[in-house]
mmCIF file of C-alpha atoms in Angstrom:
data_model
loop_
_atom_site.group_PDB
_atom_site.id
_atom_site.type_symbol
_atom_site.label_atom_id
_atom_site.label_comp_id
_atom_site.label_asym_id
_atom_site.label_seq_id
_atom_site.Cartn_x
_atom_site.Cartn_y
_atom_site.Cartn_z
ATOM 1 C CA MET C 1 79.948 -101.730 -134.962
ATOM 2 C CA GLN C 2 76.891 -103.976 -135.164
ATOM 3 C CA MET C 3 76.356 -106.011 -131.989
ATOM 4 C CA PRO C 4 73.364 -107.818 -130.540
ATOM 5 C CA LYS C 5 71.029 -105.471 -128.596
ATOM 6 C CA MET C 6 73.090 -102.290 -129.261
ATOM 7 C CA ASN C 7 75.726 -100.918 -131.573
ATOM 8 C CA GLY C 8 79.281 -99.921 -130.690
ATOM 9 C CA LEU C 9 78.462 -96.219 -130.461
ATOM 10 C CA ASP C 10 75.664 -96.871 -127.961
ATOM 11 C CA PHE C 11 78.133 -98.889 -125.917
ATOM 12 C CA LEU C 12 80.620 -95.987 -125.939
ATOM 13 C CA LYS C 13 77.895 -93.565 -124.870
ATOM 14 C CA ILE C 14 76.961 -95.540 -121.747
ATOM 15 C CA SER C 15 80.470 -96.663 -120.750
ATOM 16 C CA LYS C 16 82.632 -94.778 -118.261
ATOM 17 C CA ASN C 17 86.437 -94.690 -117.905
ATOM 18 C CA LEU C 18 87.191 -96.450 -121.150
ATOM 19 C CA PRO C 19 90.757 -96.810 -122.390
ATOM 20 C CA PRO C 20 91.589 -95.176 -125.727
ATOM 21 C CA VAL C 21 89.338 -96.744 -128.370
ATOM 22 C CA ILE C 22 90.150 -97.618 -131.975
ATOM 23 C CA ILE C 23 87.089 -98.635 -133.956
ATOM 24 C CA THR C 24 87.471 -101.221 -136.700
ATOM 25 C CA THR C 25 84.395 -101.573 -138.878
ATOM 26 C CA ALA C 26 83.084 -102.061 -142.402
ATOM 27 C CA TYR C 27 80.626 -99.161 -141.928
ATOM 28 C CA PRO C 28 81.999 -95.756 -142.996
ATOM 29 C CA ASN C 29 78.858 -93.817 -141.960
ATOM 30 C CA TYR C 30 79.673 -93.924 -138.197
ATOM 31 C CA ALA C 31 83.033 -92.116 -138.399
ATOM 32 C CA VAL C 32 81.902 -88.565 -137.539
ATOM 33 C CA GLU C 33 79.788 -89.671 -134.589
ATOM 34 C CA SER C 34 82.657 -91.888 -133.374
ATOM 35 C CA PHE C 35 85.086 -88.963 -133.289
ATOM 36 C CA ASP C 36 82.451 -86.935 -131.422
ATOM 37 C CA LEU C 37 82.725 -89.659 -128.748
ATOM 38 C CA ASN C 38 86.522 -89.161 -128.598
ATOM 39 C CA VAL C 39 87.587 -92.386 -130.239
ATOM 40 C CA LEU C 40 91.269 -92.357 -131.010
ATOM 41 C CA ASN C 41 90.976 -93.745 -134.517
ATOM 42 C CA TYR C 42 88.495 -95.197 -136.985
ATOM 43 C CA LEU C 43 89.757 -98.004 -139.223
ATOM 44 C CA LEU C 44 87.646 -99.027 -142.190
ATOM 45 C CA LYS C 45 87.812 -102.666 -143.277
ATOM 46 C CA PRO C 46 89.702 -104.054 -145.082
ATOM 47 C CA ILE C 47 92.500 -102.562 -142.976
ATOM 48 C CA THR C 48 95.922 -102.245 -144.565
ATOM 49 C CA PHE C 49 98.970 -103.006 -142.466
ATOM 50 C CA LYS C 50 100.269 -99.446 -142.990
ATOM 51 C CA ARG C 51 97.000 -97.942 -141.696
ATOM 52 C CA PHE C 52 97.003 -100.339 -138.730
ATOM 53 C CA VAL C 53 100.570 -99.346 -137.776
ATOM 54 C CA GLN C 54 99.647 -95.647 -138.023
ATOM 55 C CA ALA C 55 96.743 -96.169 -135.618
ATOM 56 C CA ILE C 56 98.917 -98.086 -133.155
ATOM 57 C CA ASN C 57 101.647 -95.433 -133.291
ATOM 58 C CA LYS C 58 99.078 -92.734 -132.632
ATOM 59 C CA ALA C 59 97.804 -94.706 -129.614
ATOM 60 C CA LYS C 60 101.363 -95.149 -128.311
ATOM 61 C CA GLU C 61 102.052 -91.425 -128.690
ATOM 62 C CA GLN C 62 98.852 -90.519 -126.852
ATOM 63 C CA PHE C 63 99.790 -92.913 -124.041
ATOM 64 C CA ARG C 64 103.295 -91.385 -123.854
ATOM 65 C CA LEU C 65 101.869 -87.853 -123.673
ATOM 66 C CA LYS C 66 99.419 -88.870 -120.948
ATOM 67 C CA GLU C 67 102.252 -90.429 -118.907
ATOM 68 C CA LYS C 68 104.313 -87.266 -119.342
ATOM 69 C CA GLU C 69 101.410 -85.083 -118.151
ATOM 70 C CA GLU C 70 100.858 -87.317 -115.109
ATOM 71 C CA TYR C 71 104.560 -87.234 -114.276
ATOM 72 C CA GLU C 72 104.699 -83.439 -114.563
ATOM 73 C CA ALA C 73 101.584 -83.125 -112.382
ATOM 74 C CA SER C 74 103.157 -85.368 -109.736
ATOM 75 C CA GLN C 75 106.301 -83.217 -109.783
ATOM 76 C CA LYS C 76 104.205 -80.132 -109.050
ATOM 77 C CA LYS C 77 102.911 -81.695 -105.838
ATOM 78 C CA GLU C 78 104.251 -80.274 -102.666
ATOM 79 C CA ASN C 79 107.864 -81.313 -102.141
ATOM 80 C CA HIS C 80 108.454 -79.264 -99.019
ATOM 81 C CA PHE C 81 106.879 -77.671 -95.960
ATOM 82 C CA PHE C 82 107.792 -74.954 -93.469
ATOM 83 C CA ILE C 83 108.250 -75.221 -89.725
ATOM 84 C CA LYS C 84 109.101 -72.583 -87.160
ATOM 85 C CA SER C 85 112.436 -73.395 -85.545
ATOM 86 C CA ASP C 86 114.266 -71.014 -83.215
ATOM 87 C CA GLY C 87 112.107 -68.090 -84.345
ATOM 88 C CA THR C 88 112.746 -68.714 -88.056
ATOM 89 C CA TYR C 89 110.490 -70.333 -90.628
ATOM 90 C CA GLU C 90 112.604 -73.112 -92.120
ATOM 91 C CA LYS C 91 111.866 -74.786 -95.444
ATOM 92 C CA ILE C 92 112.168 -78.582 -95.156
ATOM 93 C CA TYR C 93 112.238 -80.747 -98.268
ATOM 94 C CA PHE C 94 110.642 -84.176 -97.836
ATOM 95 C CA LEU C 95 113.568 -85.765 -99.686
ATOM 96 C CA ASP C 96 116.051 -84.302 -97.168
ATOM 97 C CA ILE C 97 114.414 -85.809 -94.074
ATOM 98 C CA LEU C 98 116.365 -88.641 -92.447
ATOM 99 C CA TYR C 99 114.163 -89.113 -89.401
ATOM 100 C CA ILE C 100 111.987 -87.228 -86.935
ATOM 101 C CA GLN C 101 112.334 -87.592 -83.188
ATOM 102 C CA GLY C 102 109.562 -86.737 -80.763
ATOM 103 C CA LEU C 103 110.626 -85.223 -77.419
ATOM 104 C CA GLN C 104 107.664 -84.483 -75.123
ATOM 105 C CA ASN C 105 106.238 -81.138 -76.349
ATOM 106 C CA TYR C 106 108.374 -80.698 -79.452
ATOM 107 C CA VAL C 107 110.027 -82.618 -82.269
ATOM 108 C CA VAL C 108 113.441 -82.589 -83.876
ATOM 109 C CA VAL C 109 113.491 -82.994 -87.660
ATOM 110 C CA HIS C 110 116.844 -84.469 -88.700
ATOM 111 C CA THR C 111 117.700 -83.749 -92.328
ATOM 112 C CA VAL C 112 120.772 -84.334 -94.464
ATOM 113 C CA LYS C 113 121.738 -80.673 -93.917
ATOM 114 C CA ALA C 114 120.734 -79.828 -90.339
ATOM 115 C CA ARG C 115 118.375 -80.570 -87.475
ATOM 116 C CA TYR C 116 115.402 -78.398 -86.668
ATOM 117 C CA THR C 117 113.542 -78.236 -83.374
ATOM 118 C CA THR C 118 109.916 -77.144 -83.488
ATOM 119 C CA LEU C 119 106.872 -76.994 -81.225
ATOM 120 C CA LEU C 120 104.837 -79.578 -83.119
ATOM 121 C CA THR C 121 103.752 -83.023 -82.089
ATOM 122 C CA LEU C 122 105.039 -86.186 -83.693
ATOM 123 C CA LYS C 123 101.436 -87.170 -84.366
ATOM 124 C CA LYS C 124 100.782 -83.921 -86.282
ATOM 125 C CA LEU C 125 103.874 -84.417 -88.452
ATOM 126 C CA GLU C 126 102.988 -88.054 -89.073
ATOM 127 C CA GLU C 127 99.529 -87.022 -90.334
ATOM 128 C CA ASN C 128 101.132 -84.754 -92.936
ATOM 129 C CA LEU C 129 103.834 -87.129 -94.162
ATOM 130 C CA ASP C 130 103.330 -89.500 -97.075
ATOM 131 C CA SER C 131 102.947 -92.992 -95.605
ATOM 132 C CA ALA C 132 104.565 -94.457 -98.721
ATOM 133 C CA ASN C 133 107.835 -92.709 -97.858
ATOM 134 C CA PHE C 134 107.771 -92.445 -94.049
ATOM 135 C CA ILE C 135 107.020 -94.942 -91.313
ATOM 136 C CA ARG C 136 106.639 -94.789 -87.544
ATOM 137 C CA VAL C 137 109.153 -97.173 -85.974
ATOM 138 C CA HIS C 138 108.816 -96.223 -82.308
ATOM 139 C CA LYS C 139 106.537 -94.034 -80.196
ATOM 140 C CA SER C 140 109.205 -91.334 -80.524
ATOM 141 C CA TYR C 141 110.524 -91.866 -84.083
ATOM 142 C CA ILE C 142 109.420 -91.607 -87.693
ATOM 143 C CA VAL C 143 111.942 -92.463 -90.401
ATOM 144 C CA ALA C 144 112.294 -91.948 -94.135
ATOM 145 C CA VAL C 145 112.072 -95.464 -95.546
ATOM 146 C CA ASP C 146 114.564 -94.830 -98.358
ATOM 147 C CA LYS C 147 117.212 -93.557 -95.909
ATOM 148 C CA VAL C 148 117.435 -96.799 -93.893
ATOM 149 C CA GLN C 149 120.940 -98.244 -94.352
ATOM 150 C CA ALA C 150 120.863 -101.211 -91.975
ATOM 151 C CA LEU C 151 118.151 -103.019 -90.082
ATOM 152 C CA GLU C 152 118.111 -105.320 -87.073
ATOM 153 C CA SER C 153 115.142 -106.595 -85.144
ATOM 154 C CA HIS C 154 115.396 -103.853 -82.500
ATOM 155 C CA GLU C 155 117.171 -100.954 -84.255
ATOM 156 C CA MET C 156 118.119 -99.404 -87.585
ATOM 157 C CA LYS C 157 120.929 -97.240 -88.906
ATOM 158 C CA ILE C 158 120.363 -94.021 -90.821
ATOM 159 C CA SER C 159 123.369 -91.848 -91.757
ATOM 160 C CA GLY C 160 125.349 -92.963 -88.715
ATOM 161 C CA PHE C 161 122.413 -92.576 -86.296
ATOM 162 C CA THR C 162 120.908 -95.537 -84.452
ATOM 163 C CA ILE C 163 117.119 -95.472 -84.281
ATOM 164 C CA PRO C 164 115.262 -97.895 -81.978
ATOM 165 C CA ILE C 165 112.446 -100.074 -83.311
ATOM 166 C CA SER C 166 109.764 -100.911 -80.760
ATOM 167 C CA LYS C 167 108.138 -104.330 -80.548
ATOM 168 C CA ASN C 168 104.775 -102.811 -81.514
ATOM 169 C CA TYR C 169 106.096 -101.565 -84.873
ATOM 170 C CA ARG C 170 108.730 -104.240 -85.660
ATOM 171 C CA GLU C 171 106.732 -106.457 -88.027
ATOM 172 C CA LYS C 172 105.280 -103.533 -89.985
ATOM 173 C CA VAL C 173 108.713 -101.857 -90.227
ATOM 174 C CA MET C 174 110.499 -105.000 -91.434
ATOM 175 C CA LYS C 175 107.851 -105.574 -94.079
ATOM 176 C CA LYS C 176 107.768 -101.946 -95.278
ATOM 177 C CA VAL C 177 111.532 -101.394 -95.424
ATOM 178 C CA MET C 178 112.406 -104.709 -97.031
ATOM 179 C CA GLU C 179 109.287 -105.378 -99.116
ATOM 180 C CA GLY C 180 110.469 -107.211 -102.225
ATOM 181 C CA LYS C 181 114.059 -106.152 -101.669
ATOM 182 C CA LEU C 182 115.433 -108.963 -99.526
ATOM 183 C CA TRP C 183 117.621 -111.273 -101.546
ATOM 184 C CA LYS C 184 117.836 -114.770 -100.184
ATOM 185 C CA ARG C 185 119.604 -117.885 -101.149
#
């Protein structure tokens, strides 16, 4: 608690984005103020092993709960969108998309269930897709990275379809699709 130039509570007051904090000290008089600063635990010296384990378990539980909350929040993110295709508004799940093909003034969205033609541009769809999961491989094609089944220098296979890879995108595509997944001798 006692440090040169400031004490531990002053440090907590001026610090931003701290991880969960467990204070260990020989000074019992700072406990209430410490909890007002959202410390996770306050251990008074000498610290017994049992008390130490309790504090660590509480920290682990808080970490687990925070991870669970973050996971649930990520699951609530948009997992679909709607497009107008043949006069009907169709719900397209991101996970169902195999690839998207641009054809002059419209695009065809190929999914695991069907294909949908809509009056959108490939550029507009690309702007709304998550770049971690989709990649442009040609001026006329965007593919779902996790759906790529085979890859050559000039084309790829996705669910029986052959998708061309242009020279301009080749290096980026090879790196993105195979990043850390290529097993070599």
